[in-house]
């Protein structure tokens, strides 16, 4: 293939050629183009439009999410699926190789855009990355989110001289064949962890590229004593580090951004003995979570995904996008975002969006309870008036390739070493389930988090929750006392008790899978659960 641009020596001599990948045909590759060049090409190729501030606007599929697949070697058990929630399916090696050959043949005749980057989890734990896509804005996505390679840095792993540790090849125009490739109809993310190759086929969603990256990082870093997380990290009022975890949409960006002018990191993070490292230095957020004026209308180089734009004024409609599940705003790193260690977290907030309306808006957790809730990863699902309990261990079950036990042990050790104050924050419903109760006001969540960081909650009075055993503050200035005691917010305390016992039983049933590995370690977290389930 014809190649244009500059390849980084950091990624080894084979970056100059794609023969090792098997991509050699009549197409062309543009390497490491700058922001202006990528914006020009994205608009000229019809991939994107410009807003009034110079940001790109792109539209991706609104249907079902692409399937996630990991390569299964011959002889491995293929009955069923891997991944904590069963959301990552196993793909036989032979089927993956067929998909790879077909996708490479498809991409080889097209123009591709390549970006080199790295994810820095500390000395000896840097991961060299390469993103190749048919679409120029995907290269801009990688450029916005990930740091450029540091030629002077130690990549830490053998093989750095032979190319990147991970190559992500994205071909939205490639349509997998269900029978030939063993994939679903909504596109696919197929990952060969052993050989560092991720194929994104049949979808242009930015999240597909991020998921491929995170799955690989979670697997690779876990084997090196590093806990990979999806979350937000910021500095509190005293300069201490606050870490926010939670499933997508739980409010990590909204609350972390309130603690400071902007989160220091928001996306893929790494927590290890030296502290928290930011792997994705750019900003990737739902429009509803973008709080500050500089972020309200992203400018040149930013990407707005699935956000409507006025055809005349070219002004983005963020109000409409706030309710769109797949709307995203992706911007390059600002001055507050940096790599390197931020230090050990002083506070760890686990955010849950409880659609059942059972949990208090904030509770203080013991280390054992924090481990329990991390492994549970509760976040009620369902829609409308039929909420359901859903559990995503590590708050990213679909993205953890069979490493949940390792992740749990890493968190247990990090909690013991760094001793952060741990909190459970319900950003969901109170006074009843979704459909009959009401959302916890964002202002209330902000006030509670601010009080936790400032030590105001620690100085107050506490009660022990009868159903879950964690500590709940009884009062806080400017917060309705009924919100702090969910039973009082329900029309009937008896109804709340029934709902709480049911949820506690669901917690216990889900956690049964971890009893062998963690039963002893979280025994102190279980009594409230056990009483509630009786």
Coordinates of C-alpha atoms in Angstrom, one line a residue:
X1 CA 0.0 0.0 0.0
X2 CA 1.1 3.6 -0.6
X3 CA 1.9 5.3 2.7
X4 CA 2.0 9.0 3.5
X5 CA 3.0 10.7 6.7
X6 CA 5.5 10.0 9.5
X7 CA 5.7 6.8 11.5
X8 CA 7.1 6.9 15.0
X9 CA 10.3 5.1 15.6
X10 CA 8.9 4.3 19.0
X11 CA 6.8 1.6 17.4
X12 CA 9.6 -0.2 15.7
X13 CA 10.8 -0.5 12.2
X14 CA 7.8 -2.5 10.9
X15 CA 5.6 0.5 11.4
X16 CA 6.9 1.6 8.0
X17 CA 5.3 -1.4 6.4
X18 CA 2.1 -3.3 6.9
X19 CA 3.2 -6.7 5.7
X20 CA 3.3 -8.1 9.2
X21 CA -0.4 -7.4 9.5
X22 CA -1.1 -8.8 6.1
X23 CA -2.4 -5.5 4.8
X24 CA -0.8 -5.1 1.3
X25 CA -2.8 -4.1 -1.7
X26 CA -3.7 -1.1 -3.9
X27 CA -4.9 1.3 -1.2
X28 CA -3.2 4.1 0.7
X29 CA -2.4 4.9 4.3
X30 CA -2.1 8.4 5.7
X31 CA 0.0 8.1 8.9
X32 CA -0.3 10.5 11.9
X33 CA -1.9 13.4 10.1
X34 CA -2.5 16.5 12.2
X35 CA -5.8 17.8 13.4
X36 CA -6.4 20.2 10.6
X37 CA -5.6 17.7 7.9
X38 CA -7.9 15.1 9.4
X39 CA -10.7 17.6 9.7
X40 CA -10.3 18.6 6.1
X41 CA -10.4 15.0 4.9
X42 CA -13.4 14.1 7.1
X43 CA -15.4 16.9 5.6
X44 CA -14.2 16.4 2.1
X45 CA -15.0 12.7 2.2
X46 CA -18.5 13.3 3.5
X47 CA -17.9 11.7 6.9
X48 CA -18.6 14.9 8.9
X49 CA -19.9 18.4 8.9
X50 CA -18.7 21.5 10.7
X51 CA -20.4 23.3 13.5
X52 CA -20.2 27.1 14.1
X53 CA -17.2 26.6 16.4
X54 CA -15.3 24.3 14.0
X55 CA -16.1 21.0 15.6
X56 CA -16.9 18.0 13.5
X57 CA -20.3 16.4 13.6
X58 CA -20.7 12.7 12.7
X59 CA -23.6 10.3 12.6
X60 CA -23.2 6.6 13.5
X61 CA -25.7 3.8 13.7
X62 CA -28.5 4.0 16.3
X63 CA -29.4 0.3 16.3
X64 CA -28.1 -2.5 18.4
X65 CA -24.6 -2.4 19.8
X66 CA -22.0 -4.5 18.0
X67 CA -21.1 -7.9 19.4
X68 CA -17.9 -8.4 21.3
X69 CA -15.8 -11.5 20.6
X70 CA -12.5 -12.9 21.9
X71 CA -10.5 -15.5 20.0
X72 CA -10.7 -19.0 21.4
X73 CA -7.8 -21.3 20.6
X74 CA -8.3 -24.8 19.5
X75 CA -8.9 -27.1 22.5
X76 CA -10.4 -24.4 24.7
X77 CA -13.9 -24.9 26.0
X78 CA -16.2 -23.1 23.6
X79 CA -19.5 -23.9 25.2
X80 CA -20.9 -20.6 26.3
X81 CA -19.2 -17.3 26.7
X82 CA -16.5 -15.6 28.6
X83 CA -16.5 -12.2 30.3
X84 CA -18.3 -11.5 33.6
X85 CA -21.7 -10.9 32.2
X86 CA -21.6 -13.3 29.3
X87 CA -21.5 -10.3 27.0
X88 CA -18.2 -11.3 25.4
X89 CA -18.5 -14.3 23.2
X90 CA -15.8 -16.7 22.2
X91 CA -14.8 -16.9 18.6
X92 CA -12.8 -19.9 17.3
X93 CA -9.3 -19.1 16.0
X94 CA -10.1 -20.4 12.5
X95 CA -13.2 -18.3 12.3
X96 CA -11.2 -15.2 13.4
X97 CA -8.5 -15.9 10.8
X98 CA -11.2 -16.0 8.1
X99 CA -12.7 -12.7 9.3
X100 CA -9.2 -11.2 9.4
X101 CA -8.3 -12.3 5.9
X102 CA -11.6 -11.0 4.5
X103 CA -11.5 -7.7 6.3
X104 CA -7.8 -7.1 5.3
X105 CA -8.7 -7.8 1.7
X106 CA -11.6 -5.4 2.0
X107 CA -9.5 -2.6 3.6
X108 CA -6.5 -3.2 1.4
X109 CA -8.0 -1.5 -1.6
X110 CA -9.2 1.6 0.4
X111 CA -7.7 4.7 1.8
X112 CA -6.9 4.3 5.5
X113 CA -5.9 6.7 8.2
X114 CA -3.4 5.6 10.9
X115 CA -2.6 7.1 14.2
X116 CA 0.1 5.9 16.7
X117 CA -0.4 6.4 20.4
X118 CA 0.3 5.0 23.8
X119 CA -1.4 4.2 27.0
X120 CA 0.9 5.0 30.0
X121 CA 0.3 3.0 33.1
X122 CA 3.7 3.8 34.6
X123 CA 7.3 2.7 34.0
X124 CA 7.5 -0.7 32.4
X125 CA 3.7 -0.7 31.8
X126 CA 3.4 1.6 28.7
X127 CA 1.4 0.1 25.9
X128 CA 2.2 1.0 22.3
X129 CA -1.0 1.4 20.2
X130 CA -1.9 1.8 16.5
X131 CA -5.4 2.7 15.2
X132 CA -6.2 2.2 11.5
X133 CA -9.5 3.1 10.0
X134 CA -11.4 3.8 6.8
X135 CA -12.6 7.0 8.2
X136 CA -10.5 10.1 8.9
X137 CA -12.5 11.1 12.0
X138 CA -11.6 7.8 13.7
X139 CA -8.0 8.8 13.4
X140 CA -8.9 12.2 14.9
X141 CA -10.7 10.3 17.7
X142 CA -7.5 8.4 18.5
X143 CA -5.5 11.6 18.3
X144 CA -7.9 13.4 20.7
X145 CA -8.1 10.7 23.3
X146 CA -4.7 9.1 23.5
X147 CA -1.2 10.6 24.1
X148 CA 1.3 10.5 21.2
X149 CA 4.2 8.0 21.6
X150 CA 7.0 9.1 23.8
X151 CA 10.2 8.0 22.0
X152 CA 12.2 8.5 25.2
X153 CA 9.9 6.4 27.3
X154 CA 10.4 2.7 28.2
X155 CA 7.5 0.7 26.7
X156 CA 8.3 -2.0 29.2
X157 CA 7.3 -5.1 27.3
X158 CA 9.3 -7.3 25.0
X159 CA 8.3 -6.9 21.4
X160 CA 8.1 -3.1 21.4
X161 CA 10.8 -3.0 18.7
X162 CA 8.6 -5.2 16.5
X163 CA 5.6 -3.0 16.3
X164 CA 2.8 -1.9 18.6
X165 CA 1.3 -4.1 21.3
X166 CA -2.2 -3.5 19.9
X167 CA -3.4 -2.6 16.5
X168 CA -7.1 -1.7 16.1
X169 CA -8.3 -2.0 12.5
X170 CA -11.7 -0.4 11.9
X171 CA -13.7 -1.0 8.7
X172 CA -17.3 0.3 9.1
X173 CA -18.1 -0.5 5.4
X174 CA -17.2 -4.2 5.8
X175 CA -20.3 -6.3 6.4
X176 CA -19.6 -9.5 8.2
X177 CA -21.4 -12.6 7.0
X178 CA -23.1 -14.4 9.9
X179 CA -22.5 -17.9 8.5
X180 CA -18.9 -17.4 7.3
X181 CA -17.7 -15.2 10.2
X182 CA -19.9 -16.3 13.1
X183 CA -20.9 -12.8 14.0
X184 CA -24.1 -11.0 14.7
X185 CA -25.9 -8.6 12.3
X186 CA -25.0 -5.4 14.2
X187 CA -21.3 -5.4 13.5
X188 CA -18.5 -6.8 15.7
X189 CA -15.5 -6.1 17.9
X190 CA -13.3 -9.2 17.5
X191 CA -10.1 -9.3 19.5
X192 CA -7.0 -11.5 19.4
X193 CA -5.4 -10.8 22.8
X194 CA -2.4 -13.0 22.2
X195 CA -1.4 -11.3 18.9
X196 CA -2.5 -7.8 19.8
X197 CA -5.1 -7.3 17.0
X198 CA -8.6 -6.0 17.3
X199 CA -11.0 -5.9 14.3
X200 CA -13.9 -3.5 14.4
X201 CA -16.2 -4.5 11.5
X202 CA -19.5 -3.1 10.3
X203 CA -19.8 -0.2 12.8
X204 CA -18.5 3.3 12.9
X205 CA -19.4 3.9 16.6
X206 CA -16.5 5.6 18.5
X207 CA -17.4 3.5 21.5
X208 CA -16.4 0.3 19.6
X209 CA -12.8 1.5 19.2
X210 CA -12.7 2.5 22.9
X211 CA -14.1 -0.9 24.0
X212 CA -11.5 -2.8 21.9
X213 CA -8.8 -0.7 23.5
X214 CA -10.1 -1.2 27.1
X215 CA -10.6 -4.9 26.7
X216 CA -7.0 -5.3 25.7
X217 CA -5.7 -3.0 28.4
X218 CA -7.7 -4.7 31.1
X219 CA -6.3 -8.0 30.2
X220 CA -2.7 -6.9 29.6
X221 CA -2.4 -4.6 32.6
X222 CA -4.1 -7.1 35.0
X223 CA -1.2 -9.5 34.4
X224 CA 1.2 -6.7 35.4
X225 CA -0.4 -5.8 38.7
X226 CA -2.4 -2.8 37.4
X227 CA -6.2 -2.4 37.8
X228 CA -7.6 -0.9 34.6
X229 CA -10.8 1.0 35.2
X230 CA -13.4 3.1 33.3
X231 CA -14.0 6.2 35.5
X232 CA -13.1 9.8 36.2
X233 CA -10.5 11.2 38.4
X234 CA -10.0 14.7 39.8
X235 CA -8.5 16.7 42.5
X236 CA -10.6 17.7 45.6
X237 CA -10.5 21.1 47.3
X238 CA -7.4 20.1 49.2
X239 CA -5.6 18.8 46.2
X240 CA -6.3 15.2 47.1
X241 CA -7.3 12.7 44.5
X242 CA -10.9 11.6 44.1
X243 CA -11.7 8.6 41.9
X244 CA -15.2 8.0 40.5
X245 CA -16.4 4.6 39.2
X246 CA -19.7 3.6 37.7
X247 CA -21.4 2.2 34.7
X248 CA -22.1 4.3 31.7
X249 CA -24.5 7.1 32.4
X250 CA -24.1 7.0 36.2
X251 CA -22.8 10.5 36.4
X252 CA -19.0 10.1 36.7
X253 CA -18.2 13.1 34.5
X254 CA -20.9 15.3 36.0
X255 CA -19.8 14.8 39.5
X256 CA -16.0 14.7 38.9
X257 CA -16.3 17.9 36.9
X258 CA -18.1 19.6 39.7
X259 CA -15.2 18.9 42.1
X260 CA -12.8 20.9 39.9
X261 CA -12.8 23.1 36.8
X262 CA -12.7 19.8 34.8
X263 CA -11.8 16.2 35.5
X264 CA -8.1 15.5 35.3
X265 CA -9.0 12.2 33.6
X266 CA -12.2 10.8 32.3
X267 CA -12.2 7.4 30.6
X268 CA -9.7 4.6 30.8
X269 CA -7.6 4.8 34.0
X270 CA -5.0 2.6 35.6
X271 CA -4.6 2.2 39.4
X272 CA -1.4 0.6 40.7
X273 CA 0.9 0.8 43.6
X274 CA 2.3 4.3 42.6
X275 CA -1.2 5.8 42.2
X276 CA -3.7 6.5 39.5
X277 CA -2.6 7.0 35.9
X278 CA -4.7 8.5 33.1
X279 CA -4.7 6.3 30.0
X280 CA -7.1 8.4 27.9
X281 CA -6.1 12.0 28.3
X282 CA -8.8 13.4 26.0
X283 CA -12.4 14.2 27.0
X284 CA -15.1 11.7 26.0
X285 CA -18.5 12.5 27.5
X286 CA -22.3 12.5 27.1
X287 CA -23.6 16.0 26.3
X288 CA -25.7 15.9 29.5
X289 CA -22.5 15.6 31.6
X290 CA -20.7 18.6 30.0
X291 CA -20.9 21.3 32.6
X292 CA -18.5 24.1 32.0
X293 CA -18.9 26.8 29.3
X294 CA -15.6 25.9 27.5
X295 CA -16.9 22.4 27.1
X296 CA -20.5 23.4 26.2
X297 CA -19.6 24.2 22.6
X298 CA -16.4 22.2 21.7
X299 CA -14.3 24.0 19.1
X300 CA -11.9 23.1 16.4
X301 CA -10.7 19.5 16.5
X302 CA -13.5 18.2 18.7
X303 CA -15.9 15.5 17.4
X304 CA -19.6 15.5 18.2
X305 CA -21.2 12.1 17.6
X306 CA -25.0 11.8 17.0
X307 CA -25.7 15.4 17.9
X308 CA -28.1 17.4 15.7
X309 CA -26.9 20.7 14.2
X310 CA -29.1 23.5 13.0
X311 CA -28.7 23.4 9.2
X312 CA -28.5 27.2 8.9
X313 CA -26.6 28.4 12.0
X314 CA -24.6 25.1 12.5
X315 CA -25.2 25.4 16.2
X316 CA -25.3 22.0 18.0
X317 CA -28.5 21.1 19.8
X318 CA -27.1 19.9 23.1
X319 CA -30.4 20.0 24.8
X320 CA -31.8 17.4 22.5
X321 CA -28.6 15.4 22.6
X322 CA -28.8 15.1 26.4
X323 CA -31.5 12.5 26.1
X324 CA -29.8 10.6 23.2
X325 CA -28.1 7.4 24.4
X326 CA -25.4 7.4 21.8
X327 CA -24.6 11.1 21.7
X328 CA -21.0 11.8 22.6
X329 CA -18.7 14.8 22.7
X330 CA -15.0 14.0 22.1
X331 CA -12.4 16.7 22.6
X332 CA -8.6 16.8 22.8
X333 CA -6.8 17.0 26.1
X334 CA -7.0 20.4 27.8
X335 CA -4.3 21.9 30.1
X336 CA -5.7 20.2 33.2
X337 CA -5.4 16.7 31.7
X338 CA -2.0 15.1 31.9
X339 CA -0.3 11.7 32.0
X340 CA 1.8 10.3 34.8
X341 CA 0.8 9.3 38.3
X342 CA -1.7 11.5 40.0
X343 CA -0.9 9.9 43.3
X344 CA -3.0 7.5 45.4
X345 CA -6.8 8.3 45.7
X346 CA -8.0 9.7 49.0
X347 CA -11.6 9.1 48.1
X348 CA -13.2 6.4 46.0
X349 CA -16.8 7.0 44.9
X350 CA -18.8 4.1 43.4
X351 CA -21.8 5.5 41.5
X352 CA -24.9 3.4 40.9
X353 CA -28.0 4.5 39.1
X354 CA -30.6 2.6 41.2
X355 CA -33.8 2.5 39.1
X356 CA -35.5 0.5 41.9
X357 CA -35.3 3.5 44.3
X358 CA -34.0 1.6 47.2
X359 CA -30.5 2.9 48.0
X360 CA -29.7 6.1 49.8
X361 CA -28.0 9.0 47.8
X362 CA -24.7 8.4 49.6
X363 CA -23.3 5.8 52.0
X364 CA -19.9 5.2 53.5
X365 CA -18.4 1.8 52.8
X366 CA -15.8 -0.3 54.6
X367 CA -13.0 -1.7 52.5
X368 CA -14.8 -5.1 52.5
X369 CA -18.1 -3.4 51.4
X370 CA -16.3 -1.5 48.7
X371 CA -14.9 -4.7 47.3
X372 CA -18.3 -6.3 47.4
X373 CA -19.9 -3.4 45.5
X374 CA -17.1 -3.3 43.0
X375 CA -17.6 -7.0 42.2
X376 CA -21.3 -6.5 42.1
X377 CA -21.3 -3.4 39.9
X378 CA -24.9 -2.8 40.5
X379 CA -26.8 -0.5 38.1
X380 CA -30.5 -1.2 37.6
X381 CA -31.5 -1.6 34.0
X382 CA -34.8 -1.7 32.2
X383 CA -36.8 1.2 30.9
X384 CA -39.9 3.2 31.8
X385 CA -42.0 1.6 34.6
X386 CA -40.3 -1.8 34.5
X387 CA -36.9 -1.3 36.0
X388 CA -34.7 -4.4 36.5
X389 CA -31.6 -5.1 38.6
X390 CA -28.5 -5.4 36.5
X391 CA -25.0 -6.3 37.6
X392 CA -21.7 -5.5 35.8
X393 CA -18.7 -6.6 37.9
X394 CA -16.1 -3.9 38.0
X395 CA -18.7 -1.6 36.5
X396 CA -17.6 -2.8 33.0
X397 CA -18.6 -6.5 32.9
X398 CA -18.9 -6.6 29.1
X399 CA -15.4 -5.3 28.8
X400 CA -13.5 -7.5 31.2
X401 CA -12.3 -10.6 29.4
X402 CA -12.4 -13.2 32.2
X403 CA -10.3 -11.1 34.5
X404 CA -12.9 -10.2 37.1
X405 CA -11.3 -12.3 39.9
X406 CA -7.9 -10.7 39.2
X407 CA -9.4 -7.3 39.2
X408 CA -11.0 -8.0 42.5
X409 CA -7.8 -9.1 44.1
X410 CA -6.0 -6.0 42.7
X411 CA -8.7 -3.7 44.2
X412 CA -8.5 -5.5 47.5
X413 CA -4.7 -5.0 47.7
X414 CA -5.0 -1.4 46.5
X415 CA -7.6 -0.6 49.1
X416 CA -5.4 -2.0 51.8
X417 CA -2.3 -0.1 50.6
X418 CA -3.8 3.3 49.9
X419 CA -6.8 3.3 52.4
X420 CA -9.1 5.7 50.5
X421 CA -12.4 6.6 52.1
X422 CA -15.0 4.6 50.0
X423 CA -18.5 5.8 49.2
X424 CA -21.5 4.4 47.4
X425 CA -23.5 7.2 45.6
X426 CA -26.9 6.6 44.2
X427 CA -27.6 8.9 41.3
X428 CA -30.8 7.1 40.4
X429 CA -34.2 7.2 42.0
X430 CA -35.7 7.8 45.5
X431 CA -39.2 7.6 46.8
X432 CA -40.1 4.7 44.6
X433 CA -38.8 3.0 41.5
X434 CA -38.4 4.6 38.1
X435 CA -41.9 5.6 36.9
X436 CA -43.3 6.4 40.4
X437 CA -40.3 7.9 42.3
X438 CA -38.1 10.8 41.4
X439 CA -34.5 11.2 40.4
X440 CA -32.0 12.2 43.0
X441 CA -31.4 15.9 42.0
X442 CA -28.0 16.5 40.5
X443 CA -27.6 19.4 42.9
X444 CA -28.1 17.0 45.8
X445 CA -25.5 14.5 44.5
X446 CA -23.0 17.4 44.0
X447 CA -23.7 18.7 47.5
X448 CA -23.1 15.2 49.1
X449 CA -19.9 14.6 47.1
X450 CA -18.6 18.0 48.0
X451 CA -19.4 17.4 51.7
X452 CA -17.6 14.0 51.6
X453 CA -14.5 15.5 50.0
X454 CA -14.5 18.4 52.5
X455 CA -14.8 16.2 55.6
X456 CA -18.2 17.7 56.4
X457 CA -20.0 14.3 56.3
X458 CA -17.3 12.6 58.5
X459 CA -18.0 15.1 61.2
X460 CA -21.8 14.4 61.3
X461 CA -23.9 11.6 62.7
X462 CA -24.5 8.3 61.0
X463 CA -26.9 5.4 61.0
X464 CA -26.3 1.8 59.9
X465 CA -28.6 0.8 57.1
X466 CA -30.8 -2.1 58.2
X467 CA -30.7 -3.9 54.8
X468 CA -27.2 -3.4 53.5
X469 CA -25.1 -2.7 56.5
X470 CA -23.3 0.4 55.3
X471 CA -23.2 3.8 57.1
X472 CA -25.5 6.6 56.0
X473 CA -25.4 10.2 57.1
X474 CA -28.5 11.3 59.0
X475 CA -28.4 15.0 58.1
X476 CA -26.6 17.5 56.0
X477 CA -27.3 21.2 55.6
X478 CA -29.3 22.0 52.4
X479 CA -30.3 18.4 51.8
X480 CA -33.8 17.1 52.5
X481 CA -33.5 14.6 55.4
X482 CA -36.0 12.3 53.7
X483 CA -33.6 11.8 50.8
X484 CA -31.0 10.5 53.2
X485 CA -33.4 7.9 54.5
X486 CA -35.1 6.3 51.4
X487 CA -37.7 4.5 53.5
X488 CA -39.1 7.9 54.6
X489 CA -39.2 9.1 51.0
X490 CA -41.4 6.2 49.9
X491 CA -45.2 6.4 50.2
X492 CA -45.0 3.4 52.4
X493 CA -42.0 2.3 54.5
X494 CA -43.4 -1.3 54.3
X495 CA -43.2 -1.1 50.5
X496 CA -39.6 0.2 50.7
X497 CA -38.7 -2.7 53.0
X498 CA -40.1 -5.2 50.6
X499 CA -38.2 -3.7 47.7
X500 CA -35.0 -3.4 49.7
X501 CA -35.1 -7.1 50.8
X502 CA -35.7 -8.1 47.2
X503 CA -32.7 -6.1 46.0
X504 CA -30.5 -7.4 48.8
X505 CA -31.5 -11.0 47.7
X506 CA -30.6 -10.2 44.1
X507 CA -27.2 -8.9 45.3
X508 CA -26.6 -12.1 47.2
X509 CA -27.6 -14.3 44.3
X510 CA -25.3 -12.5 42.0
X511 CA -22.4 -12.5 44.4
X512 CA -22.6 -16.3 44.8
X513 CA -20.3 -16.7 41.8
X514 CA -17.5 -14.9 43.8
X515 CA -18.0 -16.8 47.1
X516 CA -15.1 -19.2 46.5
X517 CA -12.6 -16.5 45.7
X518 CA -13.8 -13.7 47.9
X519 CA -16.2 -15.1 50.5
X520 CA -13.7 -14.7 53.4
X521 CA -12.5 -11.3 52.2
X522 CA -15.9 -9.8 52.2
X523 CA -17.5 -11.6 55.1
X524 CA -17.8 -8.3 57.0
X525 CA -19.8 -6.8 54.1
X526 CA -22.4 -9.6 54.1
X527 CA -24.4 -9.6 57.4
X528 CA -26.7 -6.8 56.3
X529 CA -27.3 -8.6 53.0
X530 CA -28.0 -11.9 54.7
X531 CA -30.5 -10.4 57.1
X532 CA -32.3 -8.6 54.3
X533 CA -32.6 -11.8 52.2
X534 CA -34.1 -13.8 55.1

